[in-house]
Coordinates of C-alpha atoms and ligand atoms in Angstrom, one line a residue:
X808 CA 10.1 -16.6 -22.9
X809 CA 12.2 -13.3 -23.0
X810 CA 13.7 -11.6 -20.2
X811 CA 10.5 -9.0 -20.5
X812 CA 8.3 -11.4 -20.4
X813 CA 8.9 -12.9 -16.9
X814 CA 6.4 -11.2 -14.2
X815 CA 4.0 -10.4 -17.3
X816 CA 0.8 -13.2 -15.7
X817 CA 0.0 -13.8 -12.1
X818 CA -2.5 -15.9 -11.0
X819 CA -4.5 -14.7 -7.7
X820 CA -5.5 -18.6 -6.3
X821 CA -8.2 -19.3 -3.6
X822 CA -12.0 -20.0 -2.8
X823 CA -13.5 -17.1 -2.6
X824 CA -16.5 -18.2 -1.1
X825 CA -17.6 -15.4 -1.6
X826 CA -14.8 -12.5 -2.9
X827 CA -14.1 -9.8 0.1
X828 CA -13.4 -6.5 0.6
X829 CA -9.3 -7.8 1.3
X830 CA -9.6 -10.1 -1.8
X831 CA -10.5 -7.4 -4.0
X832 CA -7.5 -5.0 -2.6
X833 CA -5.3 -7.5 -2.9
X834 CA -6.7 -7.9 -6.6
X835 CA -6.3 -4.0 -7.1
X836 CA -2.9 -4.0 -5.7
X837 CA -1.5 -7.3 -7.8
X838 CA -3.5 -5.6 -10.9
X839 CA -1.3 -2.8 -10.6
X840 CA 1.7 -4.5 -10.7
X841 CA 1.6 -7.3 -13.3
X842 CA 0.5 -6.4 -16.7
X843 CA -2.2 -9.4 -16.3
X844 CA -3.8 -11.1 -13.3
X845 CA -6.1 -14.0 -13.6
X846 CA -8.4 -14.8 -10.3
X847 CA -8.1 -18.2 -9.9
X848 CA -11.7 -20.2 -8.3
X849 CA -10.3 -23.4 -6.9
X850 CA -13.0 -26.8 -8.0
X851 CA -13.0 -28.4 -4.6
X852 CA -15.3 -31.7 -5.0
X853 CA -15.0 -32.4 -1.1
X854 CA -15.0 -29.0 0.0
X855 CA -18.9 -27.7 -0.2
X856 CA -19.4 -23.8 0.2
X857 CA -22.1 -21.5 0.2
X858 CA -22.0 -20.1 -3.6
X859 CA -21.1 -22.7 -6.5
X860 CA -18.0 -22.2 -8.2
X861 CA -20.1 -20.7 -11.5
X862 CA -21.6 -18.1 -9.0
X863 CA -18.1 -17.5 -7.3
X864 CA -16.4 -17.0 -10.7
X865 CA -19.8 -14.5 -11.7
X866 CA -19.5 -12.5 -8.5
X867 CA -15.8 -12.2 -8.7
X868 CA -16.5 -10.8 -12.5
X869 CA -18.7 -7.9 -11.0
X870 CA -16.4 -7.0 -8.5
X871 CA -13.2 -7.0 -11.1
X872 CA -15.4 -4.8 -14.2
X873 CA -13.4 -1.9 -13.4
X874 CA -10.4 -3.6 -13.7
X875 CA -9.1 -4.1 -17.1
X876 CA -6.4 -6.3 -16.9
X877 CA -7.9 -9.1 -14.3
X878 CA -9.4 -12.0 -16.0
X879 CA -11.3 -14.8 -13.8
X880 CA -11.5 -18.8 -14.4
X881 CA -12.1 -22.2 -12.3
X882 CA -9.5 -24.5 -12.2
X883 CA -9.6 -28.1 -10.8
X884 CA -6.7 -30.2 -9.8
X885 CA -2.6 -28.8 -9.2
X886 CA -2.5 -25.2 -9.2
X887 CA 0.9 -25.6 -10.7
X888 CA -0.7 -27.2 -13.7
X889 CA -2.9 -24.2 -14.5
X890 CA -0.2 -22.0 -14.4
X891 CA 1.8 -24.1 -17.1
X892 CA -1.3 -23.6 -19.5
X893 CA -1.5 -20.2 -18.6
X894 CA 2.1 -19.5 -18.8
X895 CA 2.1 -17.9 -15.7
X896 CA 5.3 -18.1 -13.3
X897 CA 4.2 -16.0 -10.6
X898 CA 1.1 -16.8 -7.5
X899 CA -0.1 -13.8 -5.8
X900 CA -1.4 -14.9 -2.2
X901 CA -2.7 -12.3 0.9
X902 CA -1.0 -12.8 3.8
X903 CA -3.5 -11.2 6.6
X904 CA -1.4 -12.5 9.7
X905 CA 1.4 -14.6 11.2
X906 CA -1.7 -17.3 11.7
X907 CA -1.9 -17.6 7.9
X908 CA 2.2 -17.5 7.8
X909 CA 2.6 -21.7 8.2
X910 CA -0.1 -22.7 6.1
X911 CA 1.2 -20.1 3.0
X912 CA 4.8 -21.2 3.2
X913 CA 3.8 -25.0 3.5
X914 CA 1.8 -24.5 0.4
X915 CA 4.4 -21.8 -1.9
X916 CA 7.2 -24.7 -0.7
X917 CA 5.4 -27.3 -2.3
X918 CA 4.2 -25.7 -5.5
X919 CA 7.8 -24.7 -6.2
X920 CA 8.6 -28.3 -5.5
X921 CA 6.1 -29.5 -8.0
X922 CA 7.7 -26.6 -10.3
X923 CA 11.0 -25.0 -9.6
X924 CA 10.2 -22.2 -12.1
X925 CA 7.0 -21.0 -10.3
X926 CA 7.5 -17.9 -7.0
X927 CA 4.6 -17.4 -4.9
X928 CA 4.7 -13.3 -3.8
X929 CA 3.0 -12.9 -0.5
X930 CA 1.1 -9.3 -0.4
X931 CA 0.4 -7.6 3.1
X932 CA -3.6 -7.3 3.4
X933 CA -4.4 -3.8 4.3
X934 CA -4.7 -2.9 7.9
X935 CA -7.9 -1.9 7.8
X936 CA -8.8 -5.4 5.8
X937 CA -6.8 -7.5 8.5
X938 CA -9.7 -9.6 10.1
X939 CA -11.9 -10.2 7.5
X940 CA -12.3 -13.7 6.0
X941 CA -14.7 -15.1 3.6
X942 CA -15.8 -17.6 6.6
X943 CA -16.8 -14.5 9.6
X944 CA -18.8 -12.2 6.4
X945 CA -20.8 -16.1 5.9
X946 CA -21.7 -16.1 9.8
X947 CA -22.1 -12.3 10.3
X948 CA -24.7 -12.3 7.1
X949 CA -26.2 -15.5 8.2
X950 CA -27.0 -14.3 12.1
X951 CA -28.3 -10.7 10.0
X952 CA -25.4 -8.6 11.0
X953 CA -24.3 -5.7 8.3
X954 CA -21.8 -6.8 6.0
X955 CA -21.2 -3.6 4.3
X956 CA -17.6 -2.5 4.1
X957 CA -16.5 -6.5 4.5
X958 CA -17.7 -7.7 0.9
X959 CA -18.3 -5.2 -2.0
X960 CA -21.0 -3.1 -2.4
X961 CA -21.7 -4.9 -6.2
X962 CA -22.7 -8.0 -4.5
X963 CA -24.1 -7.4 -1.0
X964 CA -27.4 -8.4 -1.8
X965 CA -26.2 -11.1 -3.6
X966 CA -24.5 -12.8 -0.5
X967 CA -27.6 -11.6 1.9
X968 CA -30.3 -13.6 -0.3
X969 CA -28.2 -16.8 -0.8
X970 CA -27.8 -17.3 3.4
X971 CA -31.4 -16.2 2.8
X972 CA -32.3 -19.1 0.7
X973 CA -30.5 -21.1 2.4
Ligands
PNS1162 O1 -8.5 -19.4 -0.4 P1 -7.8 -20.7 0.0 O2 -8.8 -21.7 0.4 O3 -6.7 -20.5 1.0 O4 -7.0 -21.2 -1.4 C1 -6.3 -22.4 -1.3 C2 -5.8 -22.7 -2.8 C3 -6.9 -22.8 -3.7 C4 -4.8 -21.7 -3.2 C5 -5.1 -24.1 -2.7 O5 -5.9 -25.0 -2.0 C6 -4.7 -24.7 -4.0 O6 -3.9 -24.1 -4.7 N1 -5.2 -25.9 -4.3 C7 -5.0 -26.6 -5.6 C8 -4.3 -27.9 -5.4 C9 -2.8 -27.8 -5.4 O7 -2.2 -27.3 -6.3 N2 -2.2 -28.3 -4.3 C10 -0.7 -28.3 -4.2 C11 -0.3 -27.1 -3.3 S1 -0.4 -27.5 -1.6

């Protein structure tokens, strides 16, 4: 790999269960920066959310449309191992708080453990953005609160009729 090609891919990692208004800023803002960004859906056989990993990936695709350089996959197993076959060096994670600071620095120490090659680059949520989790839009939507300007508009009514049909 040449010097130039370096900080070309980043991979955005998570659940996204579902994609929120701070996940998608955080996506516009990494989009800008890297000349590729691939949105990353985490396979978590013990963990079971609200929206399957096919619909998290489908909803993630709506929200990224606009953007022409963000790409969106699953990926099961070490994060660090996804990156290899996507030749990626560089994991983009929000950092919405100091609350989130223990967990994110226990995580970037060992991925870089498991692969001295890979940074993790932590990127400030937006202010306005600071509160919002994919768990408080779940309970807000499920006890009918209004969830507009927490997820975006593009899938609002998808999240309201799956704690619907739930
Ligand atoms: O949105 P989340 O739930 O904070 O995302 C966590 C995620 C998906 C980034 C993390 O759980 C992950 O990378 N899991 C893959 C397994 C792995 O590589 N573990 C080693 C690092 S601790």
């Amino acid at each position: 790999m040449n010097e130039e090609d370096k900080m070309r891919v980043a991979v955005y990692p998570g659940s996204f269960d579902p994609i929120t208004n701070g996940h998608e800023d955080v996506i516009r803002r990494a989009a800008s920066v890297f000349d590729e960004l691939i949105v990353a859906v985490l396979i978590n056989p013990d963990k079971k959310g609200l929206f399957t990993i096919e619909e998290r990936v489908e909803l993630i695709k709506k929200v990224v449309a606009p953007y022409k350089n963000v790409t969106v996959e699953s990926f099961s197993g070490l994060l660090t191992t996804f990156m290899k076959e996507r030749n990626s060096k560089v994991i983009i994670k929000g950092l919405r708080a100091v609350s989130d600071f223990e967990y994110e620095f226990q995580m970037a120490l060992m991925n870089n453990k498991l692969d001295s090659s890979i940074e993790t680059l932590f990127m400030m949520t937006s202010a306005q953005y600071s509160y919002l989790s994919s768990s408080s839009v779940k309970q807000v939507a499920s006890f009918g609160g209004c969830i507009k300007g927490l997820v975006p508009d593009v899938i609002i009514d998808d999240v309201i009729s799956k704690i619907r049909a739930k």
